[in-house]
Short mmCIF file of C-alpha atoms in Angstrom, two decimals:
data_model
loop_
_atom_site.label_atom_id
_atom_site.label_comp_id
_atom_site.label_asym_id
_atom_site.label_seq_id
_atom_site.Cartn_x
_atom_site.Cartn_y
_atom_site.Cartn_z
CA UNK A 10 -27.68 14.43 -6.37
CA UNK A 11 -26.51 11.04 -5.16
CA UNK A 12 -30.80 9.47 -5.36
CA UNK A 13 -31.69 11.44 -8.71
CA UNK A 14 -28.22 9.77 -10.12
CA UNK A 15 -29.46 6.11 -9.17
CA UNK A 16 -32.54 6.61 -11.30
CA UNK A 17 -30.67 8.02 -14.65
CA UNK A 18 -28.79 4.70 -13.88
CA UNK A 19 -25.77 6.25 -12.98
CA UNK A 20 -23.94 6.21 -9.97
CA UNK A 21 -21.43 8.84 -8.32
CA UNK A 22 -17.79 7.44 -7.85
CA UNK A 23 -13.92 9.31 -7.24
CA UNK A 24 -12.06 8.62 -9.93
CA UNK A 25 -8.76 9.15 -9.84
CA UNK A 26 -6.85 9.54 -13.69
CA UNK A 27 -3.94 10.12 -15.15
CA UNK A 28 -3.00 11.18 -18.63
CA UNK A 29 0.51 11.70 -19.46
CA UNK A 30 -0.07 14.18 -23.67
CA UNK A 31 3.54 14.74 -25.23
CA UNK A 32 5.64 13.80 -21.95
CA UNK A 33 3.35 16.01 -19.77
CA UNK A 34 1.36 14.37 -17.51
CA UNK A 35 -1.83 16.11 -15.70
CA UNK A 36 -3.52 13.61 -13.14
CA UNK A 37 -6.96 14.68 -10.78
CA UNK A 38 -9.33 12.31 -7.97
CA UNK A 39 -12.67 14.41 -7.83
CA UNK A 40 -16.10 12.43 -8.36
CA UNK A 41 -17.57 11.99 -10.87
CA UNK A 42 -20.59 10.45 -12.12
CA UNK A 43 -20.66 7.19 -14.44
CA UNK A 44 -22.46 5.48 -16.39
CA UNK A 45 -23.13 1.63 -17.10
CA UNK A 46 -20.42 1.33 -19.91
CA UNK A 47 -17.60 2.40 -17.58
CA UNK A 48 -16.08 -0.70 -15.99
CA UNK A 49 -16.40 1.59 -12.57
CA UNK A 50 -19.60 1.58 -12.46
CA UNK A 51 -19.61 -2.28 -11.28
CA UNK A 52 -16.98 -1.25 -8.39
CA UNK A 53 -19.56 -1.22 -5.35
CA UNK A 54 -18.41 -1.10 -1.54
CA UNK A 55 -14.56 -2.13 -1.05
CA UNK A 56 -14.09 -3.60 -4.51
CA UNK A 57 -11.52 -1.23 -6.08
CA UNK A 58 -9.42 -1.15 -10.05
CA UNK A 59 -7.66 0.69 -12.20
CA UNK A 60 -7.24 1.01 -15.71
CA UNK A 61 -4.25 1.01 -17.63
CA UNK A 62 -3.95 2.58 -21.67
CA UNK A 63 -1.03 1.46 -23.35
CA UNK A 64 0.82 2.32 -27.27
CA UNK A 65 0.01 -1.23 -27.66
CA UNK A 66 -2.55 -3.47 -25.50
CA UNK A 67 -5.27 -0.54 -25.45
CA UNK A 68 -7.17 -0.96 -22.03
CA UNK A 69 -5.74 -3.76 -19.29
CA UNK A 70 -8.13 -3.70 -16.36
CA UNK A 71 -7.44 -5.02 -13.27
CA UNK A 72 -9.95 -4.61 -10.43
CA UNK A 73 -9.41 -6.13 -6.49
CA UNK A 74 -12.57 -7.84 -4.40
CA UNK A 75 -11.09 -6.78 -0.40
CA UNK A 76 -12.98 -9.50 2.42
CA UNK A 77 -13.73 -5.91 4.10
CA UNK A 78 -12.75 -4.39 7.51
CA UNK A 79 -10.41 -5.13 9.97
CA UNK A 80 -10.28 -8.86 8.21
CA UNK A 81 -9.98 -8.03 5.11
CA UNK A 82 -7.58 -4.72 3.66
CA UNK A 83 -4.36 -5.64 5.89
CA UNK A 84 -4.47 -9.64 4.44
CA UNK A 85 -4.30 -8.21 0.71
CA UNK A 86 -2.01 -5.42 1.50
CA UNK A 87 0.08 -7.57 3.83
CA UNK A 88 0.21 -10.68 0.71
CA UNK A 89 1.91 -7.68 -1.81
CA UNK A 90 4.71 -7.38 0.77
CA UNK A 91 4.96 -10.93 0.95
CA UNK A 92 4.92 -11.80 -2.61
CA UNK A 93 7.33 -8.79 -2.96
CA UNK A 94 9.71 -10.74 -0.94
CA UNK A 95 9.16 -14.06 -2.31
CA UNK A 96 9.91 -12.00 -6.13
CA UNK A 97 12.55 -10.48 -4.58
CA UNK A 98 14.72 -13.61 -3.26
CA UNK A 99 13.64 -16.68 -6.19
CA UNK B 199 17.98 -20.62 2.31
CA UNK B 200 17.20 -18.96 4.88
CA UNK B 201 16.02 -15.52 5.44
CA UNK B 202 16.13 -13.21 8.28
CA UNK B 203 13.58 -9.96 8.37
CA UNK B 204 12.69 -7.53 9.97
CA UNK B 205 9.86 -5.19 10.90
CA UNK B 206 9.42 -1.50 10.96
CA UNK B 207 6.56 -0.31 12.01
CA UNK B 208 4.20 -3.46 13.59
CA UNK B 209 0.52 -2.18 13.10
CA UNK B 210 -2.22 -4.55 11.23
CA UNK B 211 -0.25 -5.15 8.17
CA UNK B 212 2.43 -5.58 9.22
CA UNK B 213 0.64 -8.58 11.68
CA UNK B 214 -1.26 -9.62 9.14
CA UNK B 215 1.89 -10.08 6.94
CA UNK B 216 3.48 -11.59 10.38
CA UNK B 217 -0.17 -14.13 10.49
CA UNK B 218 0.60 -14.88 6.66
CA UNK B 219 4.84 -15.80 6.84
CA UNK B 220 3.39 -18.38 9.66
CA UNK B 221 0.45 -19.77 7.86
CA UNK B 222 2.82 -20.28 4.43
CA UNK B 223 6.03 -21.28 6.12
CA UNK B 224 5.26 -25.14 4.84
CA UNK B 225 4.76 -23.63 1.61
CA UNK B 226 7.83 -21.09 1.24
CA UNK B 227 9.95 -24.69 2.37
CA UNK B 228 8.58 -27.41 0.22
CA UNK B 229 8.26 -25.11 -3.17
CA UNK B 230 11.22 -22.28 -2.92
CA UNK B 231 14.18 -23.69 -0.13
CA UNK B 232 12.99 -20.89 1.56
CA UNK B 233 13.81 -20.73 5.48
CA UNK B 234 13.26 -17.79 8.12
CA UNK B 235 13.22 -16.00 11.38
CA UNK B 236 12.78 -12.93 12.38
CA UNK B 237 15.89 -11.01 14.02
CA UNK B 238 13.97 -7.75 14.25
CA UNK B 239 10.78 -5.59 15.59
CA UNK B 240 9.96 -2.08 15.96
CA UNK B 241 6.85 -0.53 16.66
CA UNK B 242 5.37 2.44 17.07
CA UNK B 243 4.05 1.61 20.56
CA UNK B 244 4.98 -1.33 22.00
CA UNK B 245 8.85 -0.79 21.87
CA UNK B 246 11.98 -2.18 19.86
CA UNK B 247 13.14 -6.17 19.49
CA UNK B 248 16.23 -7.35 18.20
CA UNK B 249 17.71 -11.51 18.37
CA UNK B 250 20.02 -12.96 15.84
CA UNK B 251 19.46 -16.03 16.67
CA UNK B 252 14.86 -15.40 15.99
CA UNK B 253 12.33 -13.36 17.98
CA UNK B 254 9.25 -15.42 19.31
CA UNK B 255 7.16 -14.16 16.60
CA UNK B 256 3.89 -14.72 18.47
CA UNK B 257 4.69 -13.78 22.09
CA UNK B 258 5.79 -10.74 19.96
CA UNK B 259 1.93 -11.05 18.15
CA UNK B 260 0.73 -11.67 21.76
CA UNK B 261 2.34 -8.26 23.68
CA UNK B 262 1.24 -6.67 20.79
CA UNK B 263 -2.67 -7.41 20.48
CA UNK B 264 -2.32 -6.93 24.45
CA UNK B 265 -1.28 -3.95 24.63
CA UNK B 266 2.28 -5.02 26.43
CA UNK B 267 5.49 -4.02 25.22
CA UNK B 268 8.22 -6.03 23.40
CA UNK B 269 10.68 -5.21 25.26
CA UNK B 270 11.00 -8.13 27.35
CA UNK B 271 11.92 -10.73 24.14
CA UNK B 272 14.89 -8.92 22.74
CA UNK B 273 18.74 -9.82 23.23
CA UNK B 274 19.87 -8.15 25.92
CA UNK B 275 22.60 -7.82 24.19
CA UNK B 276 21.37 -5.32 22.00
CA UNK B 277 19.66 -2.80 24.06
CA UNK B 278 17.61 -1.09 21.18
CA UNK B 279 16.05 2.29 21.45
CA UNK B 280 15.29 3.32 17.94
CA UNK B 281 13.52 1.60 14.07
CA UNK B 282 17.31 2.08 12.98
CA UNK B 283 18.55 0.76 15.32
CA UNK B 284 17.05 -2.19 15.09
CA UNK B 285 17.81 -1.86 11.03
CA UNK B 286 21.45 -1.69 12.28
CA UNK B 287 20.99 -4.65 14.14
CA UNK B 288 18.54 -7.02 13.17
CA UNK B 289 21.36 -8.60 10.89
CA UNK B 290 18.55 -8.65 8.65
CA UNK B 291 19.05 -10.17 5.04
CA UNK B 292 15.38 -7.86 4.12
CA UNK B 293 13.42 -5.52 5.93
CA UNK B 294 9.40 -4.32 6.07
CA UNK B 295 8.38 -0.67 6.41
CA UNK B 296 5.42 -0.09 7.34
CA UNK B 297 5.56 2.67 9.34
CA UNK B 298 2.60 5.52 8.93
CA UNK B 299 2.48 7.18 5.89
CA UNK B 300 3.62 10.95 5.66
CA UNK B 301 2.77 12.26 2.88
CA UNK B 302 4.12 15.45 2.81
CA UNK B 303 7.97 14.06 3.08
CA UNK B 304 8.12 10.18 2.98
CA UNK B 305 9.46 10.09 6.27
CA UNK B 306 10.45 8.18 8.69
CA UNK B 307 10.43 5.54 6.08
CA UNK B 308 12.58 7.00 3.53
CA UNK B 309 15.25 7.14 5.98
CA UNK B 310 14.55 3.59 7.28
CA UNK B 311 14.39 1.80 3.67
CA UNK B 312 17.76 4.21 2.61
CA UNK B 313 19.59 2.45 5.44
CA UNK B 314 18.06 -1.03 4.96
CA UNK B 315 19.52 -1.04 0.99
CA UNK B 316 23.10 0.55 2.44
CA UNK B 317 23.38 -2.43 4.74
CA UNK B 318 22.39 -4.73 1.84
CA UNK B 319 19.07 -5.52 2.62
CA UNK B 320 16.17 -6.27 0.70
CA UNK B 321 13.60 -3.21 0.97
CA UNK B 322 10.00 -3.84 0.89
CA UNK B 323 7.27 -0.97 1.88
CA UNK B 324 3.42 -0.57 1.96
CA UNK B 325 4.02 2.59 2.26
CA UNK B 326 3.23 5.13 -0.09
CA UNK B 327 5.40 8.09 0.67
CA UNK B 328 8.90 6.85 0.13
CA UNK B 329 7.65 6.07 -3.30
CA UNK B 330 6.25 9.55 -4.24
CA UNK B 331 9.34 11.27 -2.73
CA UNK B 332 12.45 8.74 -3.17
CA UNK B 333 11.27 6.38 -6.35
CA UNK B 334 14.53 6.73 -8.12
CA UNK B 335 16.64 7.43 -5.69
CA UNK B 336 15.47 4.39 -3.56
CA UNK B 337 15.29 2.40 -6.90
CA UNK B 338 19.02 3.49 -8.38
CA UNK B 339 20.41 2.47 -4.49
CA UNK B 340 18.48 -0.94 -4.38
CA UNK B 341 20.17 -1.30 -8.01
CA UNK B 342 23.66 -0.66 -6.77
CA UNK B 343 23.25 -3.33 -4.10
CA UNK B 344 21.88 -5.72 -5.96
CA UNK B 345 19.06 -5.45 -3.71
CA UNK B 346 15.70 -4.61 -4.79
CA UNK B 347 13.05 -1.83 -3.39
CA UNK B 348 9.72 -3.71 -3.58
CA UNK B 349 6.81 -1.47 -3.10
CA UNK B 350 4.00 -3.59 -4.90
CA UNK B 351 1.10 -3.40 -1.64
CA UNK B 352 0.50 0.90 -1.88
CA UNK B 353 -1.89 0.77 -4.49
CA UNK B 354 -4.78 -1.76 -5.20
CA UNK B 355 -4.37 -3.72 -1.47
CA UNK B 356 -1.81 -6.45 -2.15
CA UNK B 357 -2.96 -6.96 -5.91
CA UNK B 358 -0.20 -7.12 -8.89
CA UNK B 359 0.71 -3.84 -10.55
CA UNK B 360 3.76 -2.96 -10.28
CA UNK B 361 5.61 -6.19 -11.10
CA UNK B 362 2.96 -7.01 -13.95
CA UNK B 363 3.07 -3.80 -15.46
CA UNK B 364 7.55 -4.78 -15.00
CA UNK B 365 7.79 -8.43 -15.88
CA UNK B 366 4.76 -8.69 -18.60
CA UNK B 367 4.41 -5.19 -20.64
CA UNK B 368 8.31 -5.40 -21.69
CA UNK B 369 8.34 -1.36 -23.79
CA UNK B 370 4.83 -0.46 -23.92
CA UNK B 371 3.74 3.50 -23.87
CA UNK B 372 1.67 3.92 -20.77
CA UNK B 373 -0.62 6.78 -21.90
CA UNK B 374 -3.96 7.19 -19.60
CA UNK B 375 -4.71 5.52 -15.94
CA UNK B 376 -8.07 5.48 -14.65
CA UNK B 377 -9.54 3.65 -11.33
CA UNK B 378 -10.71 3.65 -8.12
CA UNK B 379 -7.98 3.51 -5.91
CA UNK B 380 -9.34 4.58 -2.20
CA UNK B 381 -12.07 1.61 -0.84
CA UNK B 382 -13.35 4.07 2.39
CA UNK B 383 -14.86 6.19 -0.29
CA UNK B 384 -16.35 3.99 -2.64
CA UNK B 385 -17.51 1.83 0.23
CA UNK B 386 -19.18 5.61 1.62
CA UNK B 387 -20.15 6.23 -2.28
CA UNK B 388 -21.83 2.71 -2.64
CA UNK B 389 -24.20 2.97 1.30
CA UNK B 390 -25.36 6.15 0.42
CA UNK B 391 -26.80 4.96 -2.71
CA UNK B 392 -28.64 2.28 -0.67
CA UNK B 393 -30.09 4.84 1.17
CA UNK B 394 -27.75 5.90 4.12
CA UNK B 395 -26.51 9.36 5.14
CA UNK B 396 -23.04 10.42 4.76
CA UNK B 397 -22.86 10.43 8.34
CA UNK B 398 -23.79 7.13 8.51
CA UNK B 399 -21.66 5.59 5.98
CA UNK B 400 -18.46 7.08 7.58
CA UNK B 401 -19.61 5.15 10.93
CA UNK B 402 -20.03 2.29 8.84
CA UNK B 403 -16.47 2.43 7.86
CA UNK B 404 -14.66 3.78 11.40
CA UNK B 405 -17.09 0.88 12.91
CA UNK B 406 -14.78 -2.25 10.85
CA UNK B 407 -11.62 -0.19 10.90
CA UNK B 408 -11.16 0.66 6.88
CA UNK B 409 -11.77 4.62 7.86
CA UNK B 410 -9.31 6.26 10.70
CA UNK B 411 -11.45 8.20 13.44
CA UNK B 412 -10.10 11.11 11.96
CA UNK B 413 -11.28 10.17 8.32
CA UNK B 414 -9.66 13.57 6.63
CA UNK B 415 -6.77 12.02 4.85
CA UNK B 416 -9.45 9.71 2.54
CA UNK B 417 -12.30 11.59 2.15
CA UNK B 418 -10.52 15.03 1.28
CA UNK B 419 -9.03 12.84 -0.97
CA UNK B 420 -5.42 12.66 -0.23
CA UNK B 421 -5.12 8.80 0.25
CA UNK B 422 -6.33 8.60 -3.38
CA UNK B 423 -4.00 11.37 -4.92
CA UNK B 424 -1.06 9.72 -3.43
CA UNK B 425 -2.10 6.54 -4.72
CA UNK B 426 -1.83 8.82 -8.22
CA UNK B 427 1.01 10.08 -7.24
CA UNK B 428 3.50 6.94 -7.28
CA UNK B 429 1.50 5.47 -10.10
CA UNK B 430 2.15 8.04 -12.00
CA UNK B 431 6.28 8.59 -10.64
CA UNK B 432 7.22 4.13 -11.60
CA UNK B 433 4.38 3.65 -14.73
CA UNK B 434 4.72 7.12 -16.11
CA UNK B 435 8.23 7.43 -15.52
CA UNK B 436 7.76 11.09 -13.87
CA UNK B 437 8.35 12.46 -10.43
CA UNK B 438 4.81 13.53 -9.17
CA UNK B 439 3.79 14.72 -5.82
CA UNK B 440 0.06 14.41 -4.58
CA UNK B 441 -0.34 18.33 -4.10
CA UNK B 442 0.30 17.92 -8.15
CA UNK B 443 -2.79 15.58 -8.27
CA UNK B 444 -5.20 18.49 -5.89
CA UNK B 445 -7.54 16.11 -4.83
CA UNK B 446 -11.68 17.00 -5.21
CA UNK B 447 -12.50 15.08 -3.21
CA UNK B 448 -14.17 16.86 0.04
CA UNK B 449 -17.26 17.61 -2.56
CA UNK B 450 -18.22 13.90 -1.33
CA UNK B 451 -19.26 15.28 2.00
CA UNK B 452 -22.39 17.58 0.03
CA UNK B 453 -23.55 14.62 -1.98
CA UNK B 454 -27.55 14.53 -0.86
#
């Protein structure tokens, strides 16, 4: 399946999504085929990211690339804690 | 201004935070006038320590890394044997909560954060459980105490998400989110595309410490689902559980 998708210029991603319509939220996490037009297509290995859709700015995207492995992930997460601390007291 | 810090949970992330604080010590003081000491540490399996005058952080890191207990670092006037006692006796201004995630109940993180806020501490966590199970309650409690319930590091590593929405999107209505939230499964899929088997790719993730020995939480989609639930709960102002997300990630196993 993965090789077939690759041959067609697509790839599988574990796509996370949520949508709010008329005040009601539906959400899903599932493997989906994405093509090269998707912002998710280029997120490889430990890169993760999100696109927000709003009523004002249509799409706003953030991607994060972590150092891979034990020298990585924890440092990035630790920075979020550090930033919360500094933002809380300044 | 001097801040006393308590570390509840002292695993990889909390230890990385301790090192980051030491690396940024000079910048904190020169840019913001912030100095700090660590007055309480509670670990999962290496004991507990409290000292209102400040614990030896390097010493605590060295003890934990060599598998030893931090109990000898503790001020003997405070015989602490559990996390809540560390919070109470630390006299801290800021409590960092990094106990293991419980997707079903959010405990014990919920109790740690309630206790810290009640004692007028800022409560900052990388733990998704209390966001999904206590966001409204804890945010209201923090507000009533003039303190912050911070959880920026729960989604997308430490990349700013919640603070961007709080600070830079006044009155914007969020209608949808879409993304990739779990690094382990993304590494697995990327390596499978380059020709590895699922088992080889998973083994690689375990060898670099990204995946747990039991990878269920990642490959069955629960880590991703609780992050979705946290984002919906906070940014769409709609309480939401990982169970409502009902992740379908197990199918990754059948991709060839």
